[in-house]
Structures are given as structure tokens and as C-alpha cells.
XYZ file of C-alpha atoms in Angstrom:
555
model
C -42.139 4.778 2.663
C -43.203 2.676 -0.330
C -40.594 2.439 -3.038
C -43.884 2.775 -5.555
C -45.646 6.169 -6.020
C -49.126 5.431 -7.900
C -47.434 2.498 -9.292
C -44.549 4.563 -10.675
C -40.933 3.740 -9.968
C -39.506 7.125 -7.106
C -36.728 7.699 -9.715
C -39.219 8.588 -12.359
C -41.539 10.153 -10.279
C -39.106 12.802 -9.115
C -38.196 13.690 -13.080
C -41.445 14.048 -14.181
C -41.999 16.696 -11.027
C -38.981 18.307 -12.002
C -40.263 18.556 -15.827
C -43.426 20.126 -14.936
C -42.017 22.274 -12.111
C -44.981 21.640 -9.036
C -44.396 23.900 -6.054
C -43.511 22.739 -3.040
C -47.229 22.769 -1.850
C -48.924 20.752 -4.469
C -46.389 18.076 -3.809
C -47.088 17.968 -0.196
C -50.681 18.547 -0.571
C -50.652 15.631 -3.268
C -48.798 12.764 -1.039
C -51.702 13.473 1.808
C -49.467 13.540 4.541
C -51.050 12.756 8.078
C -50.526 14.395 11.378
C -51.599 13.007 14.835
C -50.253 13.954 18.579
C -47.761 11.780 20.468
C -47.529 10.736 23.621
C -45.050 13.290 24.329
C -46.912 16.637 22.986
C -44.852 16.329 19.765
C -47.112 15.641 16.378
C -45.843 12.694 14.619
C -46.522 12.620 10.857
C -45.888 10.536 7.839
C -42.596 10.931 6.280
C -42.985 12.534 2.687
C -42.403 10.148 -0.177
C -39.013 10.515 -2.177
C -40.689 13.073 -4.766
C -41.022 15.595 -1.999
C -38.355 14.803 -0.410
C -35.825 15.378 -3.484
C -38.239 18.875 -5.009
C -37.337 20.154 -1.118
C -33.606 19.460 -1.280
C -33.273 20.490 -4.607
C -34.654 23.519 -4.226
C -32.494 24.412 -0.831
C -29.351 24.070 -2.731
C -30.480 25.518 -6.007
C -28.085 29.062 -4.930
C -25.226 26.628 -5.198
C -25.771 25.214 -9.135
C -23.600 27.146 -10.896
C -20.705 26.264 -8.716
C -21.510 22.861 -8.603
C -21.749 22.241 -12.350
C -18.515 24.379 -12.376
C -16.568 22.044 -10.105
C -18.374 19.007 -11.767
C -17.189 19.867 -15.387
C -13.775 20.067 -14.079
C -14.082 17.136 -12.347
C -15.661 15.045 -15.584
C -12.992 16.685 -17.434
C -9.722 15.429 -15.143
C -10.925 12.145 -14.884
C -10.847 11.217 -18.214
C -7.650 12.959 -19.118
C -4.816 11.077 -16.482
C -3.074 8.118 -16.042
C -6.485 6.625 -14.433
C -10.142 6.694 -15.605
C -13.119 6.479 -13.727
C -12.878 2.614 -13.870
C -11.920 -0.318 -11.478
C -9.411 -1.960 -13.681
C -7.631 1.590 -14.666
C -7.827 2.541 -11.347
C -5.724 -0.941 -10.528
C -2.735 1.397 -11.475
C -2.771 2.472 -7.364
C 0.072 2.111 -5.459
C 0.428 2.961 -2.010
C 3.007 5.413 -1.632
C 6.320 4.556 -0.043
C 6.371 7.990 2.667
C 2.765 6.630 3.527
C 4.206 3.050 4.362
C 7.227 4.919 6.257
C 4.927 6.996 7.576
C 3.220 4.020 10.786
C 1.311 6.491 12.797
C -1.289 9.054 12.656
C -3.820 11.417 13.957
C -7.745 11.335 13.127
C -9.707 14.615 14.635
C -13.697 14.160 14.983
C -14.462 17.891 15.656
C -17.647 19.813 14.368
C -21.068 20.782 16.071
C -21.906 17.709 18.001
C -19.093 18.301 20.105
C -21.427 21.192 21.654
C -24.043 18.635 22.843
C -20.939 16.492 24.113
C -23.335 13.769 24.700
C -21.924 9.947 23.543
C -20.367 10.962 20.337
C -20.531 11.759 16.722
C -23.865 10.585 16.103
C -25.450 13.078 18.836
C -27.078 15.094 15.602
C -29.189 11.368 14.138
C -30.222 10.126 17.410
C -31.555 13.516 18.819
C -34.617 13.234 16.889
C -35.093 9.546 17.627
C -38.000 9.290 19.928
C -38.496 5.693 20.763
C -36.166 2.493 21.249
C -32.756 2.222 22.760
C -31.565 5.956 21.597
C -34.509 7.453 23.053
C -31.924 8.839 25.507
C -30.688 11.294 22.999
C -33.482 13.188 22.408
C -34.540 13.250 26.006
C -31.132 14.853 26.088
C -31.408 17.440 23.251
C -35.107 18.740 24.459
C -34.296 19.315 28.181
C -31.033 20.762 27.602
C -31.886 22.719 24.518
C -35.799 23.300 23.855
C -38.502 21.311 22.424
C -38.944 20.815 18.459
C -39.786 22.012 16.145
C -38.888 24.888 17.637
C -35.422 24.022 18.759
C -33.186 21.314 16.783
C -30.002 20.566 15.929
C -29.038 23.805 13.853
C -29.696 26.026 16.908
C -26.104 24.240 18.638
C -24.469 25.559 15.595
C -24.456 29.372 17.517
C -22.928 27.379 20.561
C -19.744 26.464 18.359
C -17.716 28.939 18.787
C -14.525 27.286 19.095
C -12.522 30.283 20.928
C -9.612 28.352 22.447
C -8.945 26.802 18.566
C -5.364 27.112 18.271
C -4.249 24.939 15.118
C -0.380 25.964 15.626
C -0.790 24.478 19.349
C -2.631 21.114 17.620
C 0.068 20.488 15.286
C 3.086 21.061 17.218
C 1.051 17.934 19.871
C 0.267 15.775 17.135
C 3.954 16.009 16.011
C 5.098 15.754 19.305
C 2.892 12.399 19.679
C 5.180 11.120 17.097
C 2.097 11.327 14.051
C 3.482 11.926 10.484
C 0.169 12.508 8.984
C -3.085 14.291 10.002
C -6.723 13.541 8.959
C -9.213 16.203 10.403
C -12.920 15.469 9.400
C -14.076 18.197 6.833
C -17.498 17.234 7.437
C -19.319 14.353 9.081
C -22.458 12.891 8.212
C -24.256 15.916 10.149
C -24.263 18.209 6.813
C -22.118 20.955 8.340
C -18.835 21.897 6.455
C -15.687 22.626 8.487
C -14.062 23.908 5.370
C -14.915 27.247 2.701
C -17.334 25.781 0.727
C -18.523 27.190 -2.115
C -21.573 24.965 -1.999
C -23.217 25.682 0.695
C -23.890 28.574 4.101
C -23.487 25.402 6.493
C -19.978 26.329 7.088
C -17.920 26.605 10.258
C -16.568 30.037 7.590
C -20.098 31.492 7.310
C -21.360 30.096 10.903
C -20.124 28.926 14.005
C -16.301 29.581 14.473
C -16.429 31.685 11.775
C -13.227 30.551 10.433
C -11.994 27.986 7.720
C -11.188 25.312 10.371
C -9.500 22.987 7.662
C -7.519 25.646 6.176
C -5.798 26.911 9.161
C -5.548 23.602 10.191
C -3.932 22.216 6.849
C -1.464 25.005 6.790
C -0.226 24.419 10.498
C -0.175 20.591 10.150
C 2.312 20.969 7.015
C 4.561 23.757 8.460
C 4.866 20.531 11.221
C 6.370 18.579 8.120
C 3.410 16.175 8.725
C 1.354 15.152 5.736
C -2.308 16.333 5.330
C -5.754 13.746 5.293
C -9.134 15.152 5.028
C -11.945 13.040 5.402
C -15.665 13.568 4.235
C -18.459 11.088 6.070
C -20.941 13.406 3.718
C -22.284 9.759 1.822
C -24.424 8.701 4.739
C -25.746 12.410 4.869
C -28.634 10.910 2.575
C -30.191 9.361 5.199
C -28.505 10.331 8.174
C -31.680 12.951 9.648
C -34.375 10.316 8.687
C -36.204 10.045 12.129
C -36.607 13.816 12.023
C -39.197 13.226 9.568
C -41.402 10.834 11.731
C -42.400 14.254 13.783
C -42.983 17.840 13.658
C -39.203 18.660 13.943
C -36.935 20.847 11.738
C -35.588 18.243 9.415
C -39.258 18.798 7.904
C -38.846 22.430 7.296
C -37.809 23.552 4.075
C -35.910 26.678 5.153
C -33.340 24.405 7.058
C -33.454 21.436 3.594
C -29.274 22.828 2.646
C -28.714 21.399 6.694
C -30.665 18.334 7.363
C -30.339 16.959 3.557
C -32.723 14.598 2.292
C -32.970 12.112 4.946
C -34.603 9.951 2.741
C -35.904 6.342 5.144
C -33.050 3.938 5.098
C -33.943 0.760 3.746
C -32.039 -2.545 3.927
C -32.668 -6.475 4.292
C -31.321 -9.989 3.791
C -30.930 -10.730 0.266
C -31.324 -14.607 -1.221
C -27.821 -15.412 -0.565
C -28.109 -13.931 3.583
C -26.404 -10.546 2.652
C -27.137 -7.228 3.762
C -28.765 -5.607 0.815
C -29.036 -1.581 0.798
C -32.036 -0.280 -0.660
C -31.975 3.420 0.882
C -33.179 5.630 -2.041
C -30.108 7.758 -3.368
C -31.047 10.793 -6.596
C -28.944 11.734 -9.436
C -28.821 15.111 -7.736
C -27.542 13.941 -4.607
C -25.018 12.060 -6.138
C -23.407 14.815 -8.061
C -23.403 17.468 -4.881
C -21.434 14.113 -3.362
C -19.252 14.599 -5.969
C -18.956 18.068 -6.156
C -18.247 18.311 -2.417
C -15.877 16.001 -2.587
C -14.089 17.242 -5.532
C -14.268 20.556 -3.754
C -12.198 19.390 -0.968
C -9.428 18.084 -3.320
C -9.064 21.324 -5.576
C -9.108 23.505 -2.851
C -6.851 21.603 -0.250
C -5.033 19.498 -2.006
C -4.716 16.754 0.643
C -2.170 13.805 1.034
C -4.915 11.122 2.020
C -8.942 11.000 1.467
C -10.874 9.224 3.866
C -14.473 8.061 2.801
C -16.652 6.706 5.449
C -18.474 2.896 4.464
C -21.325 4.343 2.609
C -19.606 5.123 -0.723
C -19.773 1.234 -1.328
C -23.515 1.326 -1.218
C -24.581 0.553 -5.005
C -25.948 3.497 -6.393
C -22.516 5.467 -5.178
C -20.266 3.112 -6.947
C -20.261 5.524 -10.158
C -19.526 8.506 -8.446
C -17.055 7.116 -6.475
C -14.648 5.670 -9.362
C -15.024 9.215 -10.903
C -13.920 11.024 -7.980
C -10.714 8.466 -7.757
C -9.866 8.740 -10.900
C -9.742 12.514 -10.679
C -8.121 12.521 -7.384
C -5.012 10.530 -8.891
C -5.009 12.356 -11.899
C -4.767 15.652 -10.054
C -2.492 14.855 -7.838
C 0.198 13.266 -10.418
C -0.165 16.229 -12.278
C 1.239 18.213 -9.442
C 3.440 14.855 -8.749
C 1.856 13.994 -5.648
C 1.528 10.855 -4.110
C -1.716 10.111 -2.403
C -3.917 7.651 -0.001
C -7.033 6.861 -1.055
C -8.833 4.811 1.876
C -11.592 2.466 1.383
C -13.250 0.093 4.261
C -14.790 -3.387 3.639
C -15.746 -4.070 0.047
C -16.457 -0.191 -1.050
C -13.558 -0.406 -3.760
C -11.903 -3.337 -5.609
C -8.880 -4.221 -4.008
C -5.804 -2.730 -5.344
C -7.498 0.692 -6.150
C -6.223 1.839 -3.034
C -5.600 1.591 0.597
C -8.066 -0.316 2.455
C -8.741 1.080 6.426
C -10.326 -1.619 9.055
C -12.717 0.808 11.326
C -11.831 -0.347 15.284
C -10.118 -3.606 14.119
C -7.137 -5.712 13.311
C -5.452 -8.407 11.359
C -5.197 -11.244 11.752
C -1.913 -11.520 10.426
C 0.455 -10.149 7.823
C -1.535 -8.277 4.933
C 0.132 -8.104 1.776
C -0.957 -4.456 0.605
C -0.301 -1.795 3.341
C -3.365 -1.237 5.125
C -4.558 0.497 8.019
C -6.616 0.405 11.178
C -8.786 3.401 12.900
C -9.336 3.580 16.114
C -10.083 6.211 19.208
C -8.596 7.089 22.134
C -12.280 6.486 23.614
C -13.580 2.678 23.121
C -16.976 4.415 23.026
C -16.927 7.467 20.923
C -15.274 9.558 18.021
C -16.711 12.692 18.923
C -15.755 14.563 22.537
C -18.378 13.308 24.967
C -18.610 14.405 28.472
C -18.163 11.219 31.339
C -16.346 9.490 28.283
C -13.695 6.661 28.987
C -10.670 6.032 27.534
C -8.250 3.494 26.774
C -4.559 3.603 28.474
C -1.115 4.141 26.451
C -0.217 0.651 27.004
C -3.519 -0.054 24.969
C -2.543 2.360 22.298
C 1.604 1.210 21.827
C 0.615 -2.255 21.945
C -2.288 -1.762 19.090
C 0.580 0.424 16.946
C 2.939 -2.541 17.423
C 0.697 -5.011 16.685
C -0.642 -3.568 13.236
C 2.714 -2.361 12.139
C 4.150 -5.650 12.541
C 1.210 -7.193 9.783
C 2.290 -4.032 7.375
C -0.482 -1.805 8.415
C -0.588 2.037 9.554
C -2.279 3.127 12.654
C -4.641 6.259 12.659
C -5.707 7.294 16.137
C -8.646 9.384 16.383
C -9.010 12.061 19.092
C -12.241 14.407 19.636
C -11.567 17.956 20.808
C -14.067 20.182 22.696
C -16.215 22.844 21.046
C -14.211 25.487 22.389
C -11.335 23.884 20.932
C -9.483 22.737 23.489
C -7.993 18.763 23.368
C -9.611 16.767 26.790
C -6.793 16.424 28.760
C -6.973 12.344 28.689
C -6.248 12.519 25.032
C -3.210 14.944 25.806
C -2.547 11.868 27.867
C -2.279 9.129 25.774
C -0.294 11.917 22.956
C 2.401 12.464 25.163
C 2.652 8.922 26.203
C 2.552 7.229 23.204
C 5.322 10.400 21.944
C 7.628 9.688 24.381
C 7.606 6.096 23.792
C 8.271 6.783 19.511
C 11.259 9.068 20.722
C 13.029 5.899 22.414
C 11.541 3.228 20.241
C 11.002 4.691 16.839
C 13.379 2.927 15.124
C 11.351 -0.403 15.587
C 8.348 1.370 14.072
C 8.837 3.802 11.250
C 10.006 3.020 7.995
C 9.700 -0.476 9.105
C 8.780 -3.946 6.990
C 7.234 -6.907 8.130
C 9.609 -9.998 8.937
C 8.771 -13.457 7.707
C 6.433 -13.300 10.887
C 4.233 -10.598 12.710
C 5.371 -12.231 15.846
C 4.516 -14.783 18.876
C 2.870 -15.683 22.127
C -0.842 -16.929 23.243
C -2.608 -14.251 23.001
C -4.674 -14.164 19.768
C -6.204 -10.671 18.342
C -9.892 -10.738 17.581
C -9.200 -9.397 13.504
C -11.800 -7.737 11.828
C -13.968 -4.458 11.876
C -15.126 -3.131 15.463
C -13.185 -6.019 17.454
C -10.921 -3.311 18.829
C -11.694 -3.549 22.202
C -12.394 -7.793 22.325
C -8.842 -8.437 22.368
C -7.185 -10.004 26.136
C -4.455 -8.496 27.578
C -1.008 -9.155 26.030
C 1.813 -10.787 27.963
C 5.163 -11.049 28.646
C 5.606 -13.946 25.798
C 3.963 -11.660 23.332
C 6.177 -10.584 20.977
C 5.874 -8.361 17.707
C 8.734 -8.338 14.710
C 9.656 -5.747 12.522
C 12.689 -5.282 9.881
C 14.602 -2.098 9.032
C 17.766 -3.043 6.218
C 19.269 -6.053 8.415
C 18.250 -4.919 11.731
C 15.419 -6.985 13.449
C 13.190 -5.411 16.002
C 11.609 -7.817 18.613
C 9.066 -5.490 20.188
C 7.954 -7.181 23.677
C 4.188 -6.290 24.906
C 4.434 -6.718 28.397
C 7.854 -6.671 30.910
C 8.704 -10.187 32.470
C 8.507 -10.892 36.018
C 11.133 -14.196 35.813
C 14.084 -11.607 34.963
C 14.192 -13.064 31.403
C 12.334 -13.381 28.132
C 12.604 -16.537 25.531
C 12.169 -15.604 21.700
C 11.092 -18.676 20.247
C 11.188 -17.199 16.707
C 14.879 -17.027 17.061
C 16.282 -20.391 16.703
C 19.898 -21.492 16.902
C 20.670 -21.536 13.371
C 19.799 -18.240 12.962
C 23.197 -16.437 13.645
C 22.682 -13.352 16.300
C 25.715 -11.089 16.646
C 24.112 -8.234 19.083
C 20.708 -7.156 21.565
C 20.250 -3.704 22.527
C 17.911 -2.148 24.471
C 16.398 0.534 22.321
C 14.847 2.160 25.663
C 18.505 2.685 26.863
C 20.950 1.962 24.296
C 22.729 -0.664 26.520
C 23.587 -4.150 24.988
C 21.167 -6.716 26.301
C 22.861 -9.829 27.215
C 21.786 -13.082 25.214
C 22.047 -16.571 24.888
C 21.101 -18.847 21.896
C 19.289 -22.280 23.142
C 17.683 -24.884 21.108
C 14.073 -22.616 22.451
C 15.000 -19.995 21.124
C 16.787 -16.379 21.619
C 16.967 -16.209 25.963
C 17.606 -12.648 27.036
C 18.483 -11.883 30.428
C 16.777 -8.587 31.760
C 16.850 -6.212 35.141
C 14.410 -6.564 37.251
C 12.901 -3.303 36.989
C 11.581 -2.382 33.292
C 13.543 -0.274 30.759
C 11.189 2.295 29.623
C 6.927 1.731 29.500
C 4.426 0.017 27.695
C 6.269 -2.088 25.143
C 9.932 -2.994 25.346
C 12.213 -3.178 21.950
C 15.089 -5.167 21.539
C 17.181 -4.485 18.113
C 18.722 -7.616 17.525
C 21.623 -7.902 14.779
C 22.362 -11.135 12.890
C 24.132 -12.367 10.057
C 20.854 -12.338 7.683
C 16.856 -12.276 8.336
């Protein structure tokens, strides 16, 4: 798509269609759009410029304006009257809250329509309309298991989620069980569909689907657990998300079903001067504000602990919305003297306006600012997907160690069927990684760093989506964590030699005690100019990771 219309910047383009009011038709009828027949019996045709695109959207969610502006005056209104404003250096004020930094551990759900298809993940919904190239798979996949398109498309799965086995008591009581102290179902992904009552639109597991305000029931059962509540909206990326829908005769071109597939306006990036990734993806005033809205609506009607944002709200035109919706997150919630989380990933928000989240990746060492890593029990998916893999609970407690010793939380993402039920692998790695937080908890929550995250040769692979590049850990890997004058020397793997050596602990560092948190028994010890030499049975004490509390006179 060309970002000029008749030499005419998009932006102004769409107002002065809105101004004079064209119907649908003229607009189509006016950007000559051209129709020819693929190779595989579908009609490709040429996107429709931004003007049509934004007159169809608009007019699909025109039902919803009044409760929009609604939720946007109240919005406008809170953020401006609060200990923040909708800037970056009020919004400085952020502190991570202590419980949250107590907190260590918790539970992501990816759960919503694609989990019908059940084919590689989350982003089933984009790549089943994209024809060509190395995704091609995916719509293979949708058209021989579902129909062809236009006819048949994403929105027809919706009737296929029926979620009957849902049981949100049975979800929470697991999660706290698995040892979580906070919970962050997805309230909607990028696909458009809500899992939560919204007033803003009919694509709503409450009006569709289940049939039943998956969030709500959700958000009460995960409290009456004691664990905190995290809703996350991946809705930013929802601009784009359907684009290669519009390269054919599918659905995403027909206005009745605008409210579902969004705008899906081309994405557009490229290397800038300086060899950065520049964003150009055409974004409306409109779209920004139902962002908002949506957002907002989540908050006011939820009240959550935590807000999770997916990476698009960092992409430029977002950046004003986004410090508005901050602002009037904090300021709500300290008027009902709450403390949040507000997560951001990369560069979205300036440091120290809240929490920042590495997607699939680690530290490199210890962060200043509590932060947190995101990952999934599946090194391949969010979503449920049929066939998937999944990573072991040595994997997992090793990962939690790792990041809590570098000040960091973990949230661990599973993806439950659409019938509701959790795949039994995840149930797995739950119950694993619960029983090993009953013996070993101490080590782990309400935890500090010490003056180092740890020791041993094997090096983590920091950054976003290195999850999975890191090498096995050993038995010389060690991780450190403080609790008052307790130190916690968490070992990743169990020696074979009958001992393990703690160079860290040098001899004028005064130890009084080791215990074995696994079984409570003192650990016998010797101080050596190496280090701290502990002398261990030769069969392990407990799985996965092995904690040693080790008293001395000071850390």
C-alpha cells in the first residue's frame, strides 16, 4: 500500500472521508481495487488503501461509541487528577511493589479461540490466511480442516469454543498448588476476540463461544486462592495482525465481520539511517482510542494487580496512549490503595515507569530494578498445540533459580485446551516445580539478591528469545539468594564426586551452619582456602535443584 493517496498524506485522507461521510461503496469503487484468480482457486486482490480500511472499521464499531467515549472521559479525567500524569517523568514516581518482589513465581494462561485449531500456537488466527512462504502450512491447515475462504475463516472456530470442562476453581487451586502467587490470564490476544464482558464489542467469549465471562470467573477464583490477579491485553498488534487476509477473497475483507478482524492495515517497517528497525505500520486516531478504551475497560471493571502489554505499545504512534493509560492505571489503583505491576518489554516505556518483562530470556546478571522473565512450558508455543513439546521441571526450577538470584520474577506461561482442560504435560511440570517450592521455598520467595547471582562455567545466553540457547547447568553451578542473614546456595545439578566446593565462600567469611533444605538435616562442611567444601550422600536429596541454607556471622 502506498503511504500517499493522490498525493495526500492517509491521515488526512481518512478525515476528509469522514467529513463528507462517502459510503462504503464509493470508497471502494474510488481506490479501483483489482481482482485476479490464484493458483489455488482463491481470487487474490489488492489490499484497500488506509481510507477504506479505517471508513470499514469505523463503521463496524460505531454500536460501541457511546461507551467508548464514556470510558474514555473517565479515563482523560483520572489521569490528570492522581499522583501521576500521563507523562514519562511523572510517571518516574513507579515503584515496584514489595508483595510483587516477594511474590518470585507466577502463572501466564494463553487461552482463547486458537486453541480450537490447536495447530503451533497463538498465532494460528495471522498465519491462516497466509498463502505463500514459510507459513503457508497454516492455511493449508485451516482450509482442509475447516472449509475454503471466503466462505469459511477464522470466526467460524469461534462456535467450536465451547470450553465445557472450564473449571476456574480447579485452575486456581493447581496454580496455587504449583507454588504461583500471582496469575496473568490473557484477556485478549492479538486475534480481536475478548475473553472478558466487554462493553465494546459482540466478540466476546460472554456473547459467543463459552458463553461465559472467562476473566471474571477466573479473577474471582484466583483471589479466593490468596494469589494476586494479572490480566494481559496483546490487543496493540490487533492493527495489523489480519493483514494477509486482505491479499485474497477471505473474510478479513468483509465488512460484516470489520468489529473481528480489525483493520489489518499492511505492516510496514525498515532500517532507518542509524541500522534500526523503524515501524511505519499505519495506526488512526480511532484505533488508538478503542486501544485505550479497551484497555481502560479491563482496569475499571477488574481491577487487576499487574497489566501486561505485549511489545507493540512502544511502536511510536502508541506512545501517547500508552502514558495515558499508566497514568490512570496508578491513579486508580492508589485511590483504592492498591499496589500494582505495570510490565513493559524492550524500550516500550522509559525505565523506571515500571516493571520491565524479558519475553523467553534472561540476565545476564544482577538487575537493579526487579524485573521479570516470560517464558512457556512449550519452547515452541504459547497457545495449546497438538504434537507440542515441552521443556522438563529441571528446565523450569533451574530458570526460576537463575532469574531470582539477578532480582527478577518468573512468569510461566501454560496453554489450556479449548474445552478447558490443562494438557497433562503442563500438569506435569505444575506439580513438579510445586513440590519442589514446598521443600525449597525458603531459598526463593521473599528473597534478595546477594553481592553475587552465583558461580560455575556455564554462562546464560541473556536477552529476549534466548530461552532455550542456554547449555545444561552443572554440578559447579551455583545460584545465591539472601533472606535477613540467612544465605541460600541453590545447586543446579547433584554431584557425582560425593561433594560440592562453593568458591564464593571463602575462609574469611565466618560459616556457623549448612542444612539441607530438601531434608532439614545439617550438611556437614568444611572451610578451605577454595572455598565452602560440603560433603554430600551419594544419592540426591530431593530433585532438580538442591538448596543449602548456610548461616554465618554476616553476608
Amino acid at each position: 500500500m502506498s503511504k500517499k493517496l493522490s498525493g495526500i498524506s492517509m491521515t488526512t485522507h481518512v478525515r476528509k472521508l469522514r467529513r463528507v461521510g462517502l459510503c462504503l461503496g464509493f470508497v471502494v469503487a474510488c481506490c479501483g481495487m483489482t481482482v485476479a484468480v490464484a493458483a489455488d482457486g482463491t481470487h487474490a486482490v489488492t489490499p484497500p488503501d488506509a481510507a477504506t480500511i479505517e471508513h470499514q472499521w469505523v463503521a463496524a464499531n460505531r454500536p460501541y461509541d457511546n461507551a467508548r467515549q464514556a470510558i474514555l472521559a473517565q479515563t482523560h479525567k483520572i489521569a490528570w487528577q492522581g499522583p501521576m500524569q500521563p507523562d514519562w517523568q511523572s510517571l518516574t514516581g513507579y515503584s515496584t511493589p514489595e508483595w510483587y518482589r516477594d511474590a518470585k513465581f507466577g502463572i501466564f494462561i494463553h487461552w482463547g479461540v486458537y486453541s480450537v485449531a490447536a495447530y503451533k500456537g497463538e498465532w494460528y488466527p495471522r498465519h491462516a490466511y497466509e498463502r505463500t512462504g514459510e507459513y503457508a502450512n497454516y492455511y493449508q491447515h485451516q482450509v482442509a480442516t475447516y472449509g475454503p475462504m471466503p466462505q469459511v475463516g477464522y470466526k467460524d472456530l469461534i462456535p467450536r469454543f465451547k470450553a465445557e470442562h472450564f473449571d476456574p476453581q480447579a485452575w486456581a487451586k493447581l496454580f496455587r498448588e504449583a507454588g504461583a502467587r500471582y496469575v496473568v490470564p490473557v484477556a485478549e490476544h492479538h486475534d480481536g476476540f475478548a475473553m472478558y464482558d466487554s462493553k465494546l464489542s459482540d466478540w466476546t467469549a460472554v456473547k459467543m463461544g463459552p458463553h461465559r465471562d472467562v476473566i471474571g470467573e477466573l479473577a474471582k477464583a484466583i483471589r479466593a486462592q490468596g494469589m494476586k490477579l494479572g490480566l494481559s491485553s496483546h490487543r496493540a498488534e490487533h492493527d495489523w495482525f489480519y493483514e494477509y487476509g486482505r491479499t485474497f477473497n477471505s473474510d478479513v475483507n468483509d465488512p460484516r465481520y470489520a468489529a473481528l478482524y480489525g483493520p489489518a492495515h499492511p505492516s510496514e517497517s525498515a532500517k532507518g539511517e542509524d541500522g534500526q528497525d523503524v515501524d511505519w505500520t499505519f495506526v488512526s486516531d480511532a484505533y488508538l482510542d478503542d486501544w485505550l478504551a479497551r484497555s481502560s475497560e479491563i482496569v475499571q471493571d477488574y481491577h487487576p494487580d499487574l497489566m501486561y502489554f505485549d511489545w507493540w505499545v512502544g511502536q511510536p504512534r502508541f506512545r501517547g496512549a500508552l502514558t495515558e493509560f499508566v497514568a490512570f492505571y496508578y491513579n486508580q489503583a492508589a485511590a483504592r490503595k492498591q499496589p500494582v505491576v505495570q510490565f513493559y518489554k524492550l524500550d516500550d516505556m522509559r525505565p523506571g515507569t515500571g516493571t520491565m518483562n524479558i519475553e523467553r530470556g534472561q540476565a545476564a546478571d544482577i538487575r537493579q530494578e526487579p524485573w521479570q522473565t516470560e517464558t512457556s512450558v512449550s519452547p515452541d508455543s504459547w497457545g495449546y498445540a497438538e504434537g507440542d513439546t515441552y521443556k522438563s521441571p529441571d528446565e523450569i526450577v533451574q530458570l526460576l533459580a537463575d532469574v531470582v538470584s539477578k532480582n527478577g520474577n518468573l512468569l510461566l506461561n501454560i496453554g489450556p485446551k479449548a474445552d478447558g482442560t490443562i494438557p497433562p504435560q503442563a500438569t506435569h511440570i505444575l506439580e513438579a516445580v510445586g513440590q519442589w517450592l514446598r521443600a525449597n521455598g525458603d531459598a526463593i520467595y521473599g528473597t534478595r539478591p546477594w553481592r553475587r547471582f552465583g558461580e560455575g562455567p556455564t554462562q546464560v545466553v541473556a536477552g529476549t528469545m534466548e530461552d532455550t540457547k542456554t547449555k545444561p547447568y552443572t554440578a559447579e553451578d551455583f545460584r545465591f539468594t539472601t533472606k535477613g542473614s540467612q544465605l541460600y546456595a541453590i545447586e543446579m545439578a547433584w554431584p557425582a564426586t560425593g561433594h560440592a566446593l562453593i568458591h564464593s565462600i571463602g575462609p574469611a567469611m565466618k560459616v556457623a551452619s549448612v542444612t539441607s533444605l530438601a531434608t532439614g538435616k545439617p550438611v556437614v562442611f568444611k572451610q578451605q582456602p577454595d572455598g565452602l567444601r560440603l560433603d554430600l550422600p551419594a544419592q540426591p536429596a530431593g530433585v532438580h535443584a538442591y538448596v543449602y541454607r548456610i548461616g554465618m556471622e554476616s553476608l
